Amino acid sequence: MGVPVSQMWTVAKYVLTQKLRGRKRYPLVLMLEPLFRCNLACAGCGKIQHPTEILRKNLSAEDCFRAVEECGAPIVSIPGGEPLLHPQIHEIVEGLIERRKYIYLCTNALLLEKHLDRFTPSKYLSFSVHLDGDREEHDAAVCRNGVYDIAMQAIREAVSRGFRVTTNTTLFNTADPARMQPLFDELMDIGVEGMMVSPGYPYEKAPDQEHFLHSRETVNLFRRLLARPKRRWAFNQSPLFLEFLRGNYELECTPWGNPTYNIFGWQKPCYLIEEGYVDSFAELMESTSWDSYGKASGNPKCTDCMVHCGYEPTAVDATFGSLKGLLTAARVTLRGLSPLSDPEPAAPAPRPEPVPELVTLQPLPQETSAA
């Protein structure tokens, strides 16, 4: 699996400590959103549909450090928006490294090569580059031509300078496994440490509501995508979550596993659903009606969700919480995902619609930082 041994050991020790203390609910990854603005306007994104005055706001470095210390999770994911637009992003990263947090800085990579000099390679820092398919599929997903080529060049440059690089791929009902698999090969060839794959969640504010996956479609897609997985493919995910996506392992959502902190405060209940904010992590944990979320709750907002931020924490907890989970995870880690003899057949996915030609990638107005 595409996760360093030191990180796996840190997470394992943390989870076992929580269990020994009898804690049933604990965070695994803090989703730290220091801003919402972005230099892309992806049709499937519900995070950038805020008024201009909100998009101009940032969390300060001090705000970020306070949230990290309050939460206590060993891993910090920094999504957005586009984090590289934040004027203090290098200070935030340096502060988290000093606190020995493992960081996934999520980026569309348009600014990555330009800003690499602001960072120092570290085992604690990984650039997680958003890549939703091959050139045609990715550029269609982000609604701008030319982005795929810039991202791939930025990945190569970051790897050549000694940085950890992972990728984050969100799949929709237009995804074609036959086109994704060669991309996996290429990412391994250029030195990507691990790949994360996840089905898209139907954000209510996303402009495109037609291409999100229902749960049966998700399993169908991932059974075909990972029917004959190559041993060389390294995934930056727990083995049980990948088996869950393939329909081979049952998991329930752990909405508190990846709590979210952004400019509004602690988001209730999770990264994907916005139903109010509170001022402290303790209040988030104590005041949220957790039984109202997840598939078992019957909540319609959770019916088709199989996204990593809800189920990856469950998979990690199950790995250390049961003999079955531990043995399954160990088998996949040592041998890789087993081939599937019966991937469900499905009609070929339609090719993505073309997007307007990219004329230039000059800085957009929102790239001008505003406190």
XYZ file of C-alpha atoms in Angstrom:
371
model
C 0.000 0.000 0.000
C 1.168 3.528 -0.743
C 1.587 4.729 2.859
C 4.997 5.115 4.583
C 5.706 2.715 7.450
C 6.252 5.602 9.882
C 2.797 6.989 9.089
C 1.135 3.572 9.367
C 2.808 3.020 12.733
C 1.747 6.473 13.990
C -1.877 5.833 13.003
C -1.867 2.291 14.415
C -0.450 3.483 17.741
C -2.979 6.321 17.892
C -5.968 4.057 17.152
C -4.877 1.404 19.643
C -4.417 4.098 22.294
C -7.988 5.337 21.731
C -9.310 1.799 22.037
C -7.367 1.105 25.218
C -8.877 4.275 26.673
C -12.352 3.050 25.754
C -13.094 5.865 23.290
C -15.687 4.848 20.721
C -15.644 8.164 18.870
C -12.364 9.791 17.997
C -11.004 11.736 14.988
C -8.538 10.183 12.577
C -8.061 12.951 10.001
C -8.759 16.646 10.484
C -10.183 18.229 7.332
C -8.699 21.712 7.644
C -10.156 24.147 5.109
C -8.202 27.419 5.393
C -10.171 29.001 2.541
C -12.907 28.260 -0.008
C -11.727 30.219 -3.053
C -10.216 28.410 -5.989
C -8.684 29.038 -9.400
C -10.975 26.466 -11.004
C -14.766 26.155 -11.092
C -15.411 22.402 -11.297
C -18.997 21.416 -12.092
C -19.079 18.728 -9.384
C -17.727 20.913 -6.573
C -19.982 22.311 -3.875
C -17.224 24.078 -1.952
C -16.797 27.185 -4.080
C -20.435 28.239 -4.358
C -20.148 30.897 -1.666
C -20.586 34.682 -2.022
C -17.507 36.699 -2.962
C -17.098 38.131 0.536
C -16.813 34.567 1.908
C -14.387 33.467 -0.799
C -12.065 36.325 0.172
C -11.685 35.078 3.750
C -8.851 32.933 5.147
C -8.165 31.126 8.373
C -5.023 32.506 9.995
C -2.097 30.227 10.746
C -2.929 30.591 14.444
C -6.536 29.512 13.780
C -5.231 26.407 12.024
C -2.813 25.466 14.796
C -5.491 25.919 17.450
C -7.895 23.622 15.570
C -5.202 20.983 15.044
C -4.277 20.932 18.721
C -7.916 20.934 19.816
C -8.781 17.999 17.555
C -5.667 15.886 18.161
C -5.919 13.758 14.996
C -2.557 12.418 13.715
C -3.311 13.339 10.092
C -4.324 16.718 8.682
C -5.817 17.011 5.213
C -5.824 20.556 3.804
C -8.496 20.830 1.093
C -10.277 23.942 -0.100
C -10.718 25.761 -2.406
C -7.128 25.770 -3.511
C -4.799 25.885 -0.463
C -1.879 27.272 -2.485
C -3.844 30.519 -2.812
C -3.526 31.052 0.945
C -0.863 33.687 1.738
C 0.341 31.760 4.820
C 0.117 28.211 3.505
C 3.857 27.554 3.853
C 3.739 28.817 7.463
C 0.767 26.568 8.187
C 2.572 23.547 6.749
C 5.774 24.328 8.659
C 3.820 24.656 11.901
C 2.077 21.320 11.369
C 5.376 19.605 10.610
C 6.774 20.993 13.868
C 3.779 19.373 15.581
C 4.601 16.072 13.799
C 1.310 15.892 11.955
C 1.134 14.005 8.665
C -0.167 16.490 6.115
C -1.964 15.983 2.802
C -2.016 19.338 1.042
C -4.740 18.948 -1.594
C -4.146 20.912 -4.792
C -5.237 21.071 -8.408
C -1.511 21.716 -9.110
C -1.979 24.831 -11.245
C 0.252 26.720 -8.791
C 2.275 23.806 -7.431
C 5.415 24.085 -9.549
C 5.510 27.855 -8.994
C 5.339 27.465 -5.194
C 7.561 24.415 -4.613
C 10.416 26.620 -3.416
C 8.263 27.700 -0.457
C 8.285 24.150 0.942
C 10.904 21.685 2.144
C 10.587 17.942 1.506
C 9.535 16.086 4.645
C 8.121 12.688 5.534
C 5.240 14.607 7.119
C 4.224 16.455 3.926
C 2.529 15.036 0.862
C 1.101 17.035 -2.026
C -2.206 15.381 -2.910
C -2.868 16.288 -6.536
C -6.466 16.155 -7.720
C -6.615 14.111 -10.925
C -10.004 12.837 -12.124
C -8.922 10.689 -15.049
C -6.826 10.904 -18.184
C -6.325 14.161 -20.090
C -9.788 14.313 -21.659
C -11.702 13.108 -18.592
C -9.828 15.316 -16.123
C -10.074 18.486 -18.176
C -13.798 17.852 -18.642
C -14.236 17.333 -14.884
C -12.485 20.613 -14.012
C -14.151 22.478 -16.901
C -10.913 23.761 -18.400
C -8.571 22.342 -21.026
C -4.859 22.090 -20.332
C -5.091 21.424 -16.579
C -4.132 17.749 -16.849
C -0.836 18.499 -18.572
C 0.067 21.159 -16.002
C -0.751 18.787 -13.140
C 1.347 15.959 -14.560
C 4.319 18.263 -15.108
C 3.983 19.580 -11.546
C 3.908 16.017 -10.192
C 7.102 15.143 -12.052
C 8.853 18.263 -10.787
C 7.765 17.718 -7.171
C 8.891 14.082 -7.247
C 12.246 15.067 -8.773
C 12.797 17.476 -5.862
C 12.162 14.779 -3.278
C 8.600 15.605 -2.236
C 6.011 12.992 -1.386
C 3.237 13.121 -3.991
C -0.084 11.313 -3.936
C -3.136 11.716 -6.147
C -6.818 12.116 -5.331
C -9.289 10.886 -7.943
C -13.033 11.467 -7.672
C -15.029 9.260 -10.017
C -18.457 9.988 -11.477
C -20.857 7.929 -13.586
C -18.973 8.921 -16.741
C -15.776 7.197 -15.554
C -14.436 4.493 -17.858
C -12.251 1.850 -16.142
C -10.508 1.061 -19.420
C -9.204 4.626 -19.507
C -8.426 4.887 -15.796
C -6.172 1.834 -15.648
C -3.493 3.216 -18.006
C -3.495 6.376 -15.866
C -2.696 4.268 -12.804
C 0.263 2.813 -14.710
C 1.520 6.255 -15.693
C 1.219 7.633 -12.161
C 3.283 4.738 -10.855
C 5.849 5.303 -13.634
C 6.419 8.953 -12.679
C 6.893 8.220 -8.986
C 3.535 8.906 -7.314
C 3.634 7.394 -3.829
C 0.007 6.327 -3.672
C -3.348 6.947 -5.332
C -6.645 7.681 -3.618
C -9.883 6.864 -5.439
C -13.380 7.703 -4.264
C -16.890 8.129 -5.700
C -18.240 11.662 -5.937
C -20.696 12.920 -3.337
C -23.818 14.799 -4.564
C -23.144 18.217 -3.062
C -26.420 20.124 -3.038
C -24.705 23.281 -4.305
C -22.773 21.592 -7.138
C -23.785 22.899 -10.580
C -23.726 19.378 -12.088
C -26.141 16.990 -10.340
C -26.452 14.463 -13.176
C -23.175 12.595 -12.909
C -22.989 11.559 -9.244
C -22.970 7.834 -8.504
C -25.630 5.862 -6.633
C -24.295 3.162 -4.297
C -24.996 0.269 -6.672
C -23.309 2.177 -9.491
C -20.317 2.814 -7.234
C -19.807 -0.880 -6.506
C -20.351 -1.724 -10.171
C -17.739 0.827 -11.234
C -15.100 -0.157 -8.684
C -15.540 -3.876 -9.335
C -14.728 -3.223 -12.971
C -11.976 -0.721 -12.193
C -10.231 -3.040 -9.717
C -11.243 -6.406 -11.167
C -7.648 -7.225 -12.164
C -5.550 -4.869 -10.047
C -1.842 -4.798 -10.761
C 0.543 -5.418 -7.887
C 2.447 -2.273 -8.803
C -0.586 -0.047 -8.216
C -0.118 1.611 -4.823
C -3.234 3.034 -3.203
C -3.075 5.575 -0.424
C -6.043 3.966 1.308
C -6.773 1.215 3.780
C -7.305 -2.279 2.314
C -10.755 -2.606 3.875
C -11.998 0.596 2.232
C -10.935 -0.665 -1.197
C -12.726 -3.955 -0.543
C -15.755 -1.953 0.597
C -15.790 -0.089 -2.717
C -15.613 -3.438 -4.547
C -18.600 -4.727 -2.551
C -16.559 -7.318 -0.649
C -16.687 -5.829 2.848
C -19.481 -4.143 4.819
C -18.753 -0.820 6.500
C -20.931 1.842 8.119
C -20.080 5.533 8.001
C -18.044 7.119 10.783
C -19.001 10.791 10.308
C -16.913 11.973 13.260
C -13.746 10.308 11.930
C -12.841 13.200 9.614
C -14.110 16.365 11.333
C -14.010 19.632 9.402
C -12.798 23.042 10.523
C -13.092 26.102 8.265
C -13.711 29.853 8.382
C -17.175 29.275 9.902
C -15.947 26.991 12.697
C -16.443 23.251 13.270
C -18.855 21.975 10.618
C -21.743 19.709 11.633
C -21.833 16.817 11.021
C -19.099 16.024 8.486
C -17.030 17.277 5.556
C -19.762 16.507 3.024
C -22.900 17.696 4.828
C -23.231 21.221 6.170
C -25.861 21.528 8.901
C -24.527 24.253 11.115
C -21.331 25.148 12.961
C -20.064 25.159 16.537
C -17.174 26.924 18.221
C -15.203 23.972 19.600
C -14.322 20.401 18.728
C -15.694 19.235 22.063
C -19.034 20.881 21.267
C -19.054 19.244 17.832
C -18.618 15.804 19.375
C -21.097 16.365 22.190
C -23.892 18.252 20.415
C -24.118 16.353 17.120
C -26.770 13.657 16.828
C -24.431 11.119 15.248
C -27.113 8.431 14.990
C -28.892 10.659 12.461
C -26.174 10.086 9.856
C -24.847 7.145 7.872
C -26.751 4.612 5.764
C -28.195 2.822 8.791
C -29.864 6.057 9.903
C -32.056 6.243 6.822
C -30.962 9.834 6.248
C -31.515 10.465 2.495
C -28.371 12.599 2.366
C -26.340 9.516 3.317
C -28.082 6.914 1.151
C -25.594 6.851 -1.730
C -22.484 8.077 0.045
C -19.464 5.753 -0.091
C -16.850 8.510 0.084
C -13.476 7.964 1.739
C -13.880 10.714 4.366
C -16.835 8.840 5.875
C -15.733 5.253 5.416
C -11.939 5.321 5.570
C -12.011 5.993 9.361
C -14.411 3.059 9.756
C -12.062 0.842 7.771
C -9.091 1.828 9.937
C -11.089 1.248 13.120
C -12.269 -2.147 11.826
C -8.691 -3.135 11.000
C -7.698 -2.862 14.647
C -11.089 -3.686 16.154
C -11.736 -7.208 14.905
C -9.801 -10.306 13.927
C -11.639 -10.447 10.595
C -10.694 -6.861 9.794
C -7.078 -7.341 10.785
C -6.684 -10.553 8.763
C -8.389 -9.063 5.693
C -6.241 -5.931 5.836
C -3.079 -7.999 6.329
C -3.912 -10.226 3.368
C -4.504 -7.305 1.018
C -1.413 -5.481 2.277
C 0.820 -8.509 1.706
C -0.745 -9.938 -1.453
C -2.600 -7.018 -2.992
C -6.257 -6.940 -3.995
C -7.364 -10.330 -5.279
C -8.708 -10.574 -8.856
C -12.497 -10.679 -9.213
C -13.963 -13.489 -11.262
C -17.381 -11.863 -11.551
C -17.133 -8.081 -12.025
C -20.615 -6.858 -12.809
C -21.048 -6.002 -16.489
C -22.037 -2.488 -17.397
C -22.501 -0.481 -20.548
C -19.457 1.590 -21.544
C -19.455 5.016 -19.942
C -20.139 7.930 -22.293
C -17.159 10.017 -23.249
C -17.017 13.357 -21.429
C -18.292 16.416 -23.197
C -15.573 18.719 -24.563
C -14.831 21.863 -22.606
C -13.866 25.279 -23.949
C -10.305 25.649 -25.173
C -7.862 26.989 -22.623
C -6.350 30.167 -23.965
C -4.096 30.999 -21.034
C -3.654 30.301 -17.372
C -3.028 33.823 -16.163
C -3.767 34.337 -12.431
C -7.476 34.762 -11.780
C -8.820 37.586 -9.633
C -9.332 35.272 -6.638
C -5.605 34.420 -6.667
C -4.999 37.816 -5.131
C -4.873 36.941 -1.437
C -7.236 38.700 0.921
C -7.319 38.315 4.656
